[in-house]
Amino acid sequence: MTKILANDGLAQPGIDALTSKGFKVVTEKVNQENLINAINSENYEVLLVRSATKVRKDLIDSCPQLKIIGRGGVGMDNIDVDYAKKKGIHVINTAEASSNSVAELVFAHLFSMVRFLFDSNRKMPLSGDSEFKSLKKSYAKGKELKGKTLGIIGFGRIGEEVVKKAIGLGMKVNVYDKYIKEKKVILKFFNDEEKVFKIKTEQLECVLKESDFITLHIPKTSNTAFINAEEIGLMKTGAGIINTSRGGLVDETALMFALDKQKIAYAGLDVFDNEPTPSIHICMHNAISLTPHIGAATLEAQSKIGTELADQITNIYNK
Ligand code: NAD
């Protein structure tokens, strides 16, 4: 029986789909330092990971019976993909499964930011009973999202979902993508009606200058940040920045400086430098809405990830 180690877990529908096809799925976590030994001694042919487990050259070289490395999710920065492929290993991921969940989290941060929920949820438990009136006053200048301009950097799968939701809320969208000039976006409604929008992308400078909020949906391909002090300098005073893509795309020092100077009013972060030990200054900043990398952490996304991985693995074994 072919054995699969899902080292960062796998949702039950994925386990069920694989088990029904005759695979044995083990979800007991093996520490990184014991992983090579475990794969060899248990004769695993498939290694499934999310973002925690690293699959580097040493592991690939030391585990010659590995046939498939699977990433439940999108980013493959924890896997030496090209090296694995060169060694004849199939490397698969689930590109689509989490797009809607990440896009919804963007709006969770946006709503949290414009109505100060992130701050209110910190302060109400401490002083809601004694300082009610002053807290109420400090959150009096909320804003509506309707009519505001959302700048979307990256018009791929998640960027497109964000565009749809922004349009649904009555926002203007201003999109930048290095490689895409125009895209047809189809909004589908509950009653099967559809509305097609042709969205042309803009220059980065224009998106930065004209947007009330900027949200990033691009991969991290270098060690330099995409949003630095210079890009922040171009943005509107009082704008917001959201990063649910990858830590390091926004320079955290430049962001905190801009927040302290009130050039940027607030930020929403799901991803951080040095995960899983982000900067305490970022975590304690009173103008940042924070989540611990939970973009794809919904029952729906995890279920889609599980079944997509199961389909791809069965296809490879049936070839
Ligand atoms: P995608 O590949 O579908 O889209 C990325 C888009 O960025 C593409 O359209 C591409 O043309 C564009 N792009 C690439 N480099 C660019 C650059 N330098 N400047 C401008 N545009 C550029 O990817 P996706 O599925 O939309 O995912 C986007 C990001 O979200 C990835 O970094 C992924 O790791 C991250 N992500 C995070 C979570 C989470 O849990 N927070 C979950 C899933 C994905």
Short mmCIF file of C-alpha atoms and ligand atoms in Angstrom, two decimals:
data_model
loop_
_atom_site.label_atom_id
_atom_site.label_comp_id
_atom_site.label_asym_id
_atom_site.label_seq_id
_atom_site.Cartn_x
_atom_site.Cartn_y
_atom_site.Cartn_z
CA MET A 1 0.00 0.00 0.00
CA THR A 2 1.42 3.42 -0.99
CA LYS A 3 2.09 5.52 2.09
CA ILE A 4 1.59 9.28 2.29
CA LEU A 5 2.97 11.48 5.04
CA ALA A 6 0.89 14.66 5.40
CA ASN A 7 3.37 16.32 7.73
CA ASP A 8 1.54 19.61 8.24
CA GLY A 9 -1.89 17.94 8.43
CA LEU A 10 -4.58 17.34 5.82
CA ALA A 11 -8.31 18.08 6.02
CA GLN A 12 -10.57 15.04 6.51
CA PRO A 13 -12.14 15.15 3.00
CA GLY A 14 -8.63 14.86 1.50
CA ILE A 15 -7.74 11.96 3.83
CA ASP A 16 -11.05 10.26 2.96
CA ALA A 17 -10.53 10.75 -0.79
CA LEU A 18 -7.01 9.26 -0.64
CA THR A 19 -7.96 6.40 1.69
CA SER A 20 -10.83 5.43 -0.61
CA LYS A 21 -8.33 5.12 -3.48
CA GLY A 22 -6.20 2.72 -1.45
CA PHE A 23 -3.54 5.10 -0.06
CA LYS A 24 -2.47 5.03 3.58
CA VAL A 25 -2.33 8.58 4.96
CA VAL A 26 -0.35 9.43 8.09
CA THR A 27 -0.83 12.89 9.61
CA GLU A 28 1.34 12.53 12.69
CA LYS A 29 3.83 15.42 12.62
CA VAL A 30 7.52 14.50 12.35
CA ASN A 31 10.05 17.15 13.44
CA GLN A 32 12.16 18.60 10.65
CA GLU A 33 15.36 17.01 12.02
CA ASN A 34 13.79 13.50 12.07
CA LEU A 35 12.00 13.80 8.74
CA ILE A 36 14.56 12.09 6.47
CA ASN A 37 14.78 9.11 8.84
CA ALA A 38 11.00 8.84 9.10
CA ILE A 39 10.46 8.98 5.32
CA ASN A 40 13.07 6.26 4.74
CA SER A 41 12.17 3.97 7.60
CA GLU A 42 8.40 4.17 6.93
CA ASN A 43 8.90 4.07 3.14
CA TYR A 44 6.72 7.09 2.37
CA GLU A 45 6.42 7.79 -1.38
CA VAL A 46 4.41 11.01 -1.03
CA LEU A 47 5.24 13.92 1.25
CA LEU A 48 2.54 16.54 1.72
CA VAL A 49 3.35 19.85 3.41
CA ARG A 50 1.84 23.27 3.98
CA SER A 51 4.29 26.06 4.79
CA ALA A 52 5.90 24.75 8.01
CA THR A 53 7.84 21.71 6.77
CA LYS A 54 10.89 22.49 4.61
CA VAL A 55 11.70 20.24 1.67
CA ARG A 56 15.26 21.15 0.73
CA LYS A 57 17.96 19.53 -1.42
CA ASP A 58 19.34 17.41 1.48
CA LEU A 59 15.97 15.77 2.06
CA ILE A 60 15.39 15.25 -1.67
CA ASP A 61 18.86 13.64 -2.04
CA SER A 62 18.41 11.46 1.04
CA CYS A 63 14.95 10.10 0.17
CA PRO A 64 15.25 8.53 -3.31
CA GLN A 65 11.92 6.68 -3.08
CA LEU A 66 9.92 9.96 -2.87
CA LYS A 67 7.64 10.19 -5.93
CA ILE A 68 5.53 13.22 -5.09
CA ILE A 69 6.00 16.35 -3.00
CA GLY A 70 2.70 18.15 -2.53
CA ARG A 71 2.06 21.61 -1.13
CA GLY A 72 -1.40 22.21 0.28
CA GLY A 73 -1.64 25.84 -0.78
CA VAL A 74 0.06 28.15 -3.26
CA GLY A 75 3.52 29.43 -2.26
CA MET A 76 6.28 26.85 -2.77
CA ASP A 77 9.08 28.82 -1.09
CA ASN A 78 9.59 25.99 1.46
CA ILE A 79 10.31 23.45 -1.31
CA ASP A 80 13.32 23.27 -3.66
CA VAL A 81 10.95 22.80 -6.58
CA ASP A 82 13.38 22.90 -9.54
CA TYR A 83 15.81 20.55 -7.82
CA ALA A 84 13.06 18.05 -6.99
CA LYS A 85 11.76 18.14 -10.57
CA LYS A 86 15.29 17.58 -11.92
CA LYS A 87 15.42 14.45 -9.78
CA GLY A 88 12.20 13.22 -11.39
CA ILE A 89 9.91 13.96 -8.43
CA HIS A 90 6.42 15.31 -9.16
CA VAL A 91 5.84 18.59 -7.36
CA ILE A 92 2.21 19.60 -7.03
CA ASN A 93 0.26 22.36 -5.31
CA THR A 94 -3.31 23.58 -5.01
CA ALA A 95 -3.27 26.94 -6.68
CA GLU A 96 -6.99 27.76 -6.72
CA ALA A 97 -8.29 26.26 -3.48
CA SER A 98 -7.57 29.14 -1.11
CA SER A 99 -8.09 32.20 -3.34
CA ASN A 100 -11.55 33.07 -2.06
CA SER A 101 -10.57 32.58 1.59
CA VAL A 102 -7.56 34.88 1.26
CA ALA A 103 -9.66 37.48 -0.57
CA GLU A 104 -12.26 37.39 2.22
CA LEU A 105 -9.51 37.88 4.82
CA VAL A 106 -8.42 41.03 2.96
CA PHE A 107 -11.89 42.46 3.57
CA ALA A 108 -11.91 41.25 7.17
CA HIS A 109 -8.80 43.42 7.66
CA LEU A 110 -10.25 46.31 5.65
CA PHE A 111 -13.47 46.43 7.68
CA SER A 112 -11.47 46.00 10.87
CA MET A 113 -9.23 48.91 9.89
CA VAL A 114 -11.84 51.47 8.87
CA ARG A 115 -13.94 50.88 12.03
CA PHE A 116 -10.94 50.33 14.37
CA LEU A 117 -12.19 46.85 15.37
CA PHE A 118 -8.64 45.60 15.91
CA ASP A 119 -8.03 48.32 18.51
CA SER A 120 -11.50 48.20 20.03
CA ASN A 121 -11.17 44.43 20.55
CA ARG A 122 -7.93 45.03 22.44
CA LYS A 123 -9.28 47.84 24.63
CA MET A 124 -12.89 46.85 25.38
CA PRO A 125 -11.87 43.85 27.55
CA LEU A 126 -9.50 46.09 29.53
CA SER A 127 -11.55 49.23 29.99
CA GLY A 128 -14.89 48.87 28.18
CA ASP A 129 -16.82 48.98 31.47
CA SER A 130 -15.05 52.06 32.87
CA GLU A 131 -14.03 54.06 29.75
CA PHE A 132 -16.98 53.38 27.45
CA LYS A 133 -17.60 57.02 26.49
CA SER A 134 -13.96 57.86 25.75
CA LEU A 135 -13.51 54.68 23.73
CA LYS A 136 -16.65 55.52 21.77
CA LYS A 137 -15.20 58.95 21.05
CA SER A 138 -11.84 57.55 19.94
CA TYR A 139 -13.54 55.36 17.30
CA ALA A 140 -15.90 58.09 16.11
CA LYS A 141 -14.10 58.78 12.81
CA GLY A 142 -14.74 55.47 11.06
CA LYS A 143 -15.01 55.34 7.27
CA GLU A 144 -17.14 53.48 4.75
CA LEU A 145 -15.47 51.32 2.14
CA LYS A 146 -18.15 52.15 -0.42
CA GLY A 147 -16.89 54.71 -2.91
CA LYS A 148 -13.24 54.35 -1.85
CA THR A 149 -10.49 53.19 -4.21
CA LEU A 150 -8.80 49.87 -3.57
CA GLY A 151 -5.38 49.50 -5.16
CA ILE A 152 -4.70 45.84 -5.97
CA ILE A 153 -1.13 44.82 -6.72
CA GLY A 154 -1.13 41.49 -8.53
CA PHE A 155 -4.07 40.46 -10.74
CA GLY A 156 -3.72 36.68 -10.42
CA ARG A 157 -6.12 34.29 -8.72
CA ILE A 158 -6.40 36.10 -5.36
CA GLY A 159 -6.13 39.60 -6.86
CA GLU A 160 -9.08 38.78 -9.13
CA GLU A 161 -11.21 37.55 -6.21
CA VAL A 162 -10.39 40.76 -4.34
CA VAL A 163 -11.44 42.82 -7.38
CA LYS A 164 -14.81 41.03 -7.48
CA LYS A 165 -15.53 41.61 -3.80
CA ALA A 166 -14.46 45.26 -3.99
CA ILE A 167 -16.79 45.86 -6.93
CA GLY A 168 -19.57 44.14 -4.99
CA LEU A 169 -19.06 46.60 -2.13
CA GLY A 170 -19.24 49.59 -4.46
CA MET A 171 -15.53 50.35 -4.35
CA LYS A 172 -13.43 51.58 -7.27
CA VAL A 173 -10.61 49.25 -8.22
CA ASN A 174 -7.19 50.27 -9.45
CA VAL A 175 -5.05 47.29 -10.43
CA TYR A 176 -1.34 46.86 -11.18
CA ASP A 177 0.22 43.68 -12.55
CA LYS A 178 3.65 43.41 -14.08
CA TYR A 179 2.47 40.92 -16.72
CA ILE A 180 -1.27 41.45 -17.21
CA LYS A 181 -2.65 44.38 -19.20
CA GLU A 182 -6.36 43.56 -19.10
CA LYS A 183 -8.65 40.89 -17.71
CA LYS A 184 -12.34 40.04 -17.94
CA VAL A 185 -13.74 39.57 -14.47
CA ILE A 186 -17.11 37.83 -14.12
CA LEU A 187 -19.21 38.54 -11.04
CA LYS A 188 -21.70 35.74 -10.43
CA PHE A 189 -24.67 36.42 -8.20
CA PHE A 190 -26.86 34.18 -6.03
CA ASN A 191 -29.68 34.21 -8.62
CA ASP A 192 -27.39 33.06 -11.49
CA GLU A 193 -27.16 36.56 -12.93
CA GLU A 194 -23.70 37.56 -14.14
CA LYS A 195 -21.99 40.83 -14.80
CA VAL A 196 -18.76 41.06 -16.77
CA PHE A 197 -16.20 43.79 -16.05
CA LYS A 198 -13.25 44.46 -18.32
CA ILE A 199 -10.48 45.67 -16.01
CA LYS A 200 -7.44 47.37 -17.49
CA THR A 201 -4.34 47.50 -15.31
CA GLU A 202 -2.61 50.79 -14.50
CA GLN A 203 0.96 51.91 -13.86
CA LEU A 204 2.21 51.11 -10.34
CA GLU A 205 2.79 54.78 -9.58
CA CYS A 206 -0.80 55.66 -10.44
CA VAL A 207 -2.15 52.81 -8.28
CA LEU A 208 -0.04 53.92 -5.33
CA LYS A 209 -0.95 57.61 -5.71
CA GLU A 210 -4.68 57.24 -6.25
CA SER A 211 -5.74 54.45 -3.90
CA ASP A 212 -7.20 54.76 -0.42
CA PHE A 213 -5.97 51.25 0.41
CA ILE A 214 -3.31 49.05 -1.16
CA THR A 215 -3.45 45.26 -1.01
CA LEU A 216 -0.67 42.98 -2.25
CA HIS A 217 -1.24 39.75 -4.19
CA ILE A 218 2.10 38.99 -5.80
CA PRO A 219 4.69 36.28 -5.11
CA LYS A 220 7.87 37.04 -3.22
CA THR A 221 10.64 36.57 -5.73
CA SER A 222 13.52 38.52 -4.17
CA ASN A 223 14.90 39.55 -0.81
CA THR A 224 14.04 43.20 -1.32
CA ALA A 225 10.65 44.50 -0.26
CA PHE A 226 8.12 45.59 -2.89
CA ILE A 227 6.66 48.36 -0.72
CA ASN A 228 9.47 50.47 0.77
CA ALA A 229 9.63 54.03 2.10
CA GLU A 230 9.70 55.32 -1.48
CA GLU A 231 6.43 53.59 -2.48
CA ILE A 232 4.81 54.62 0.81
CA GLY A 233 5.88 58.19 0.05
CA LEU A 234 3.78 58.10 -3.13
CA MET A 235 0.66 56.93 -1.32
CA LYS A 236 -2.14 59.18 -0.08
CA THR A 237 -1.75 60.44 3.46
CA GLY A 238 -4.11 58.41 5.64
CA ALA A 239 -4.13 55.39 3.31
CA GLY A 240 -4.07 51.76 4.48
CA ILE A 241 -1.83 48.84 3.47
CA ILE A 242 -2.77 45.16 3.57
CA ASN A 243 -0.36 42.27 3.11
CA THR A 244 -1.78 38.76 2.99
CA SER A 245 0.80 37.55 0.44
CA ARG A 246 4.22 36.96 1.95
CA GLY A 247 6.27 38.47 4.76
CA GLY A 248 8.98 40.74 3.42
CA LEU A 249 6.91 42.23 0.57
CA VAL A 250 6.30 45.28 2.76
CA ASP A 251 9.33 46.72 4.57
CA GLU A 252 8.18 46.48 8.20
CA THR A 253 10.50 49.24 9.46
CA ALA A 254 9.30 51.66 6.77
CA LEU A 255 5.69 50.68 7.53
CA MET A 256 6.02 51.33 11.28
CA PHE A 257 7.73 54.66 10.61
CA ALA A 258 4.91 55.68 8.25
CA LEU A 259 2.26 54.58 10.80
CA ASP A 260 3.98 56.52 13.59
CA LYS A 261 4.14 59.63 11.38
CA GLN A 262 0.49 59.05 10.40
CA LYS A 263 1.41 59.04 6.72
CA ILE A 264 -0.29 55.63 6.69
CA ALA A 265 -3.37 55.40 8.93
CA TYR A 266 -3.47 51.65 9.41
CA ALA A 267 -2.24 48.33 8.13
CA GLY A 268 -3.56 44.79 8.01
CA LEU A 269 -1.01 41.98 8.14
CA ASP A 270 -1.45 38.22 7.83
CA VAL A 271 2.20 37.58 6.90
CA PHE A 272 5.41 38.74 8.56
CA ASP A 273 9.19 38.85 8.40
CA ASN A 274 10.71 35.96 10.35
CA GLU A 275 7.61 33.82 10.71
CA PRO A 276 6.90 32.15 13.08
CA THR A 277 8.59 34.72 15.33
CA PRO A 278 7.41 38.09 13.99
CA SER A 279 8.69 41.34 15.45
CA ILE A 280 7.10 42.19 18.80
CA HIS A 281 7.01 45.86 17.69
CA ILE A 282 4.79 44.91 14.77
CA CYS A 283 2.61 42.66 16.98
CA MET A 284 2.13 45.41 19.57
CA HIS A 285 1.60 48.29 17.14
CA ASN A 286 -1.72 49.95 17.85
CA ALA A 287 -2.49 50.74 14.19
CA ILE A 288 -2.08 47.24 12.77
CA SER A 289 -4.82 44.65 12.37
CA LEU A 290 -3.06 41.30 12.84
CA THR A 291 -3.67 37.66 11.95
CA PRO A 292 -1.10 34.81 12.24
CA HIS A 293 -0.94 33.67 8.56
CA ILE A 294 -4.49 32.34 8.39
CA GLY A 295 -5.32 33.33 4.79
CA ALA A 296 -6.15 29.77 3.78
CA ALA A 297 -7.31 28.64 7.21
CA THR A 298 -10.98 28.09 6.50
CA LEU A 299 -12.85 24.80 6.51
CA GLU A 300 -13.81 25.41 2.88
CA ALA A 301 -10.25 26.12 1.64
CA GLN A 302 -8.73 23.22 3.60
CA SER A 303 -11.38 20.87 2.26
CA LYS A 304 -10.74 22.05 -1.34
CA ILE A 305 -6.97 21.72 -0.77
CA GLY A 306 -7.43 18.14 0.47
CA THR A 307 -9.59 16.99 -2.42
CA GLU A 308 -7.44 18.79 -5.06
CA LEU A 309 -4.30 17.08 -3.71
CA ALA A 310 -6.09 13.72 -3.63
CA ASP A 311 -7.19 14.10 -7.28
CA GLN A 312 -3.69 15.02 -8.45
CA ILE A 313 -2.00 12.18 -6.52
CA THR A 314 -4.45 9.58 -7.85
CA ASN A 315 -3.94 10.88 -11.41
CA ILE A 316 -0.16 10.55 -11.11
CA TYR A 317 -0.41 6.99 -9.75
CA ASN A 318 -2.94 6.00 -12.44
CA LYS A 319 -0.77 7.20 -15.34
P1 NAD B 1 -1.00 34.14 -8.79
O1 NAD B 1 0.24 33.52 -9.34
O2 NAD B 1 -2.31 33.64 -9.28
O3 NAD B 1 -0.96 35.72 -9.05
C1 NAD B 1 0.16 36.50 -8.85
C2 NAD B 1 0.08 37.68 -9.82
O4 NAD B 1 1.17 38.56 -9.52
C3 NAD B 1 0.21 37.28 -11.28
O5 NAD B 1 -0.86 37.81 -12.02
C4 NAD B 1 1.54 37.88 -11.73
O6 NAD B 1 1.51 38.32 -13.07
C5 NAD B 1 1.70 39.04 -10.76
N1 NAD B 1 3.08 39.42 -10.48
C6 NAD B 1 4.16 38.62 -10.30
N2 NAD B 1 5.25 39.37 -9.99
C7 NAD B 1 4.83 40.65 -9.97
C8 NAD B 1 5.47 41.88 -9.72
N3 NAD B 1 6.76 41.95 -9.39
N4 NAD B 1 4.75 43.00 -9.79
C9 NAD B 1 3.43 42.96 -10.12
N5 NAD B 1 2.77 41.84 -10.39
C10 NAD B 1 3.46 40.69 -10.30
O7 NAD B 1 -0.89 34.00 -7.21
P2 NAD B 1 -2.09 34.00 -6.16
O8 NAD B 1 -2.66 32.63 -6.06
O9 NAD B 1 -2.99 35.14 -6.47
O10 NAD B 1 -1.26 34.26 -4.80
C11 NAD B 1 -0.71 35.54 -4.51
C12 NAD B 1 0.10 35.50 -3.23
O11 NAD B 1 -0.72 35.11 -2.12
C13 NAD B 1 1.26 34.51 -3.24
O12 NAD B 1 2.40 35.18 -2.71
C14 NAD B 1 0.87 33.44 -2.25
O13 NAD B 1 1.97 32.85 -1.61
C15 NAD B 1 0.02 34.25 -1.28
N6 NAD B 1 -0.90 33.42 -0.50
C16 NAD B 1 -1.03 33.68 0.83
C17 NAD B 1 -1.90 32.91 1.61
C18 NAD B 1 -2.06 33.19 3.08
O14 NAD B 1 -2.32 32.26 3.83
N7 NAD B 1 -1.95 34.42 3.52
C19 NAD B 1 -2.63 31.86 1.02
C20 NAD B 1 -2.51 31.65 -0.35
C21 NAD B 1 -1.64 32.44 -1.10
#
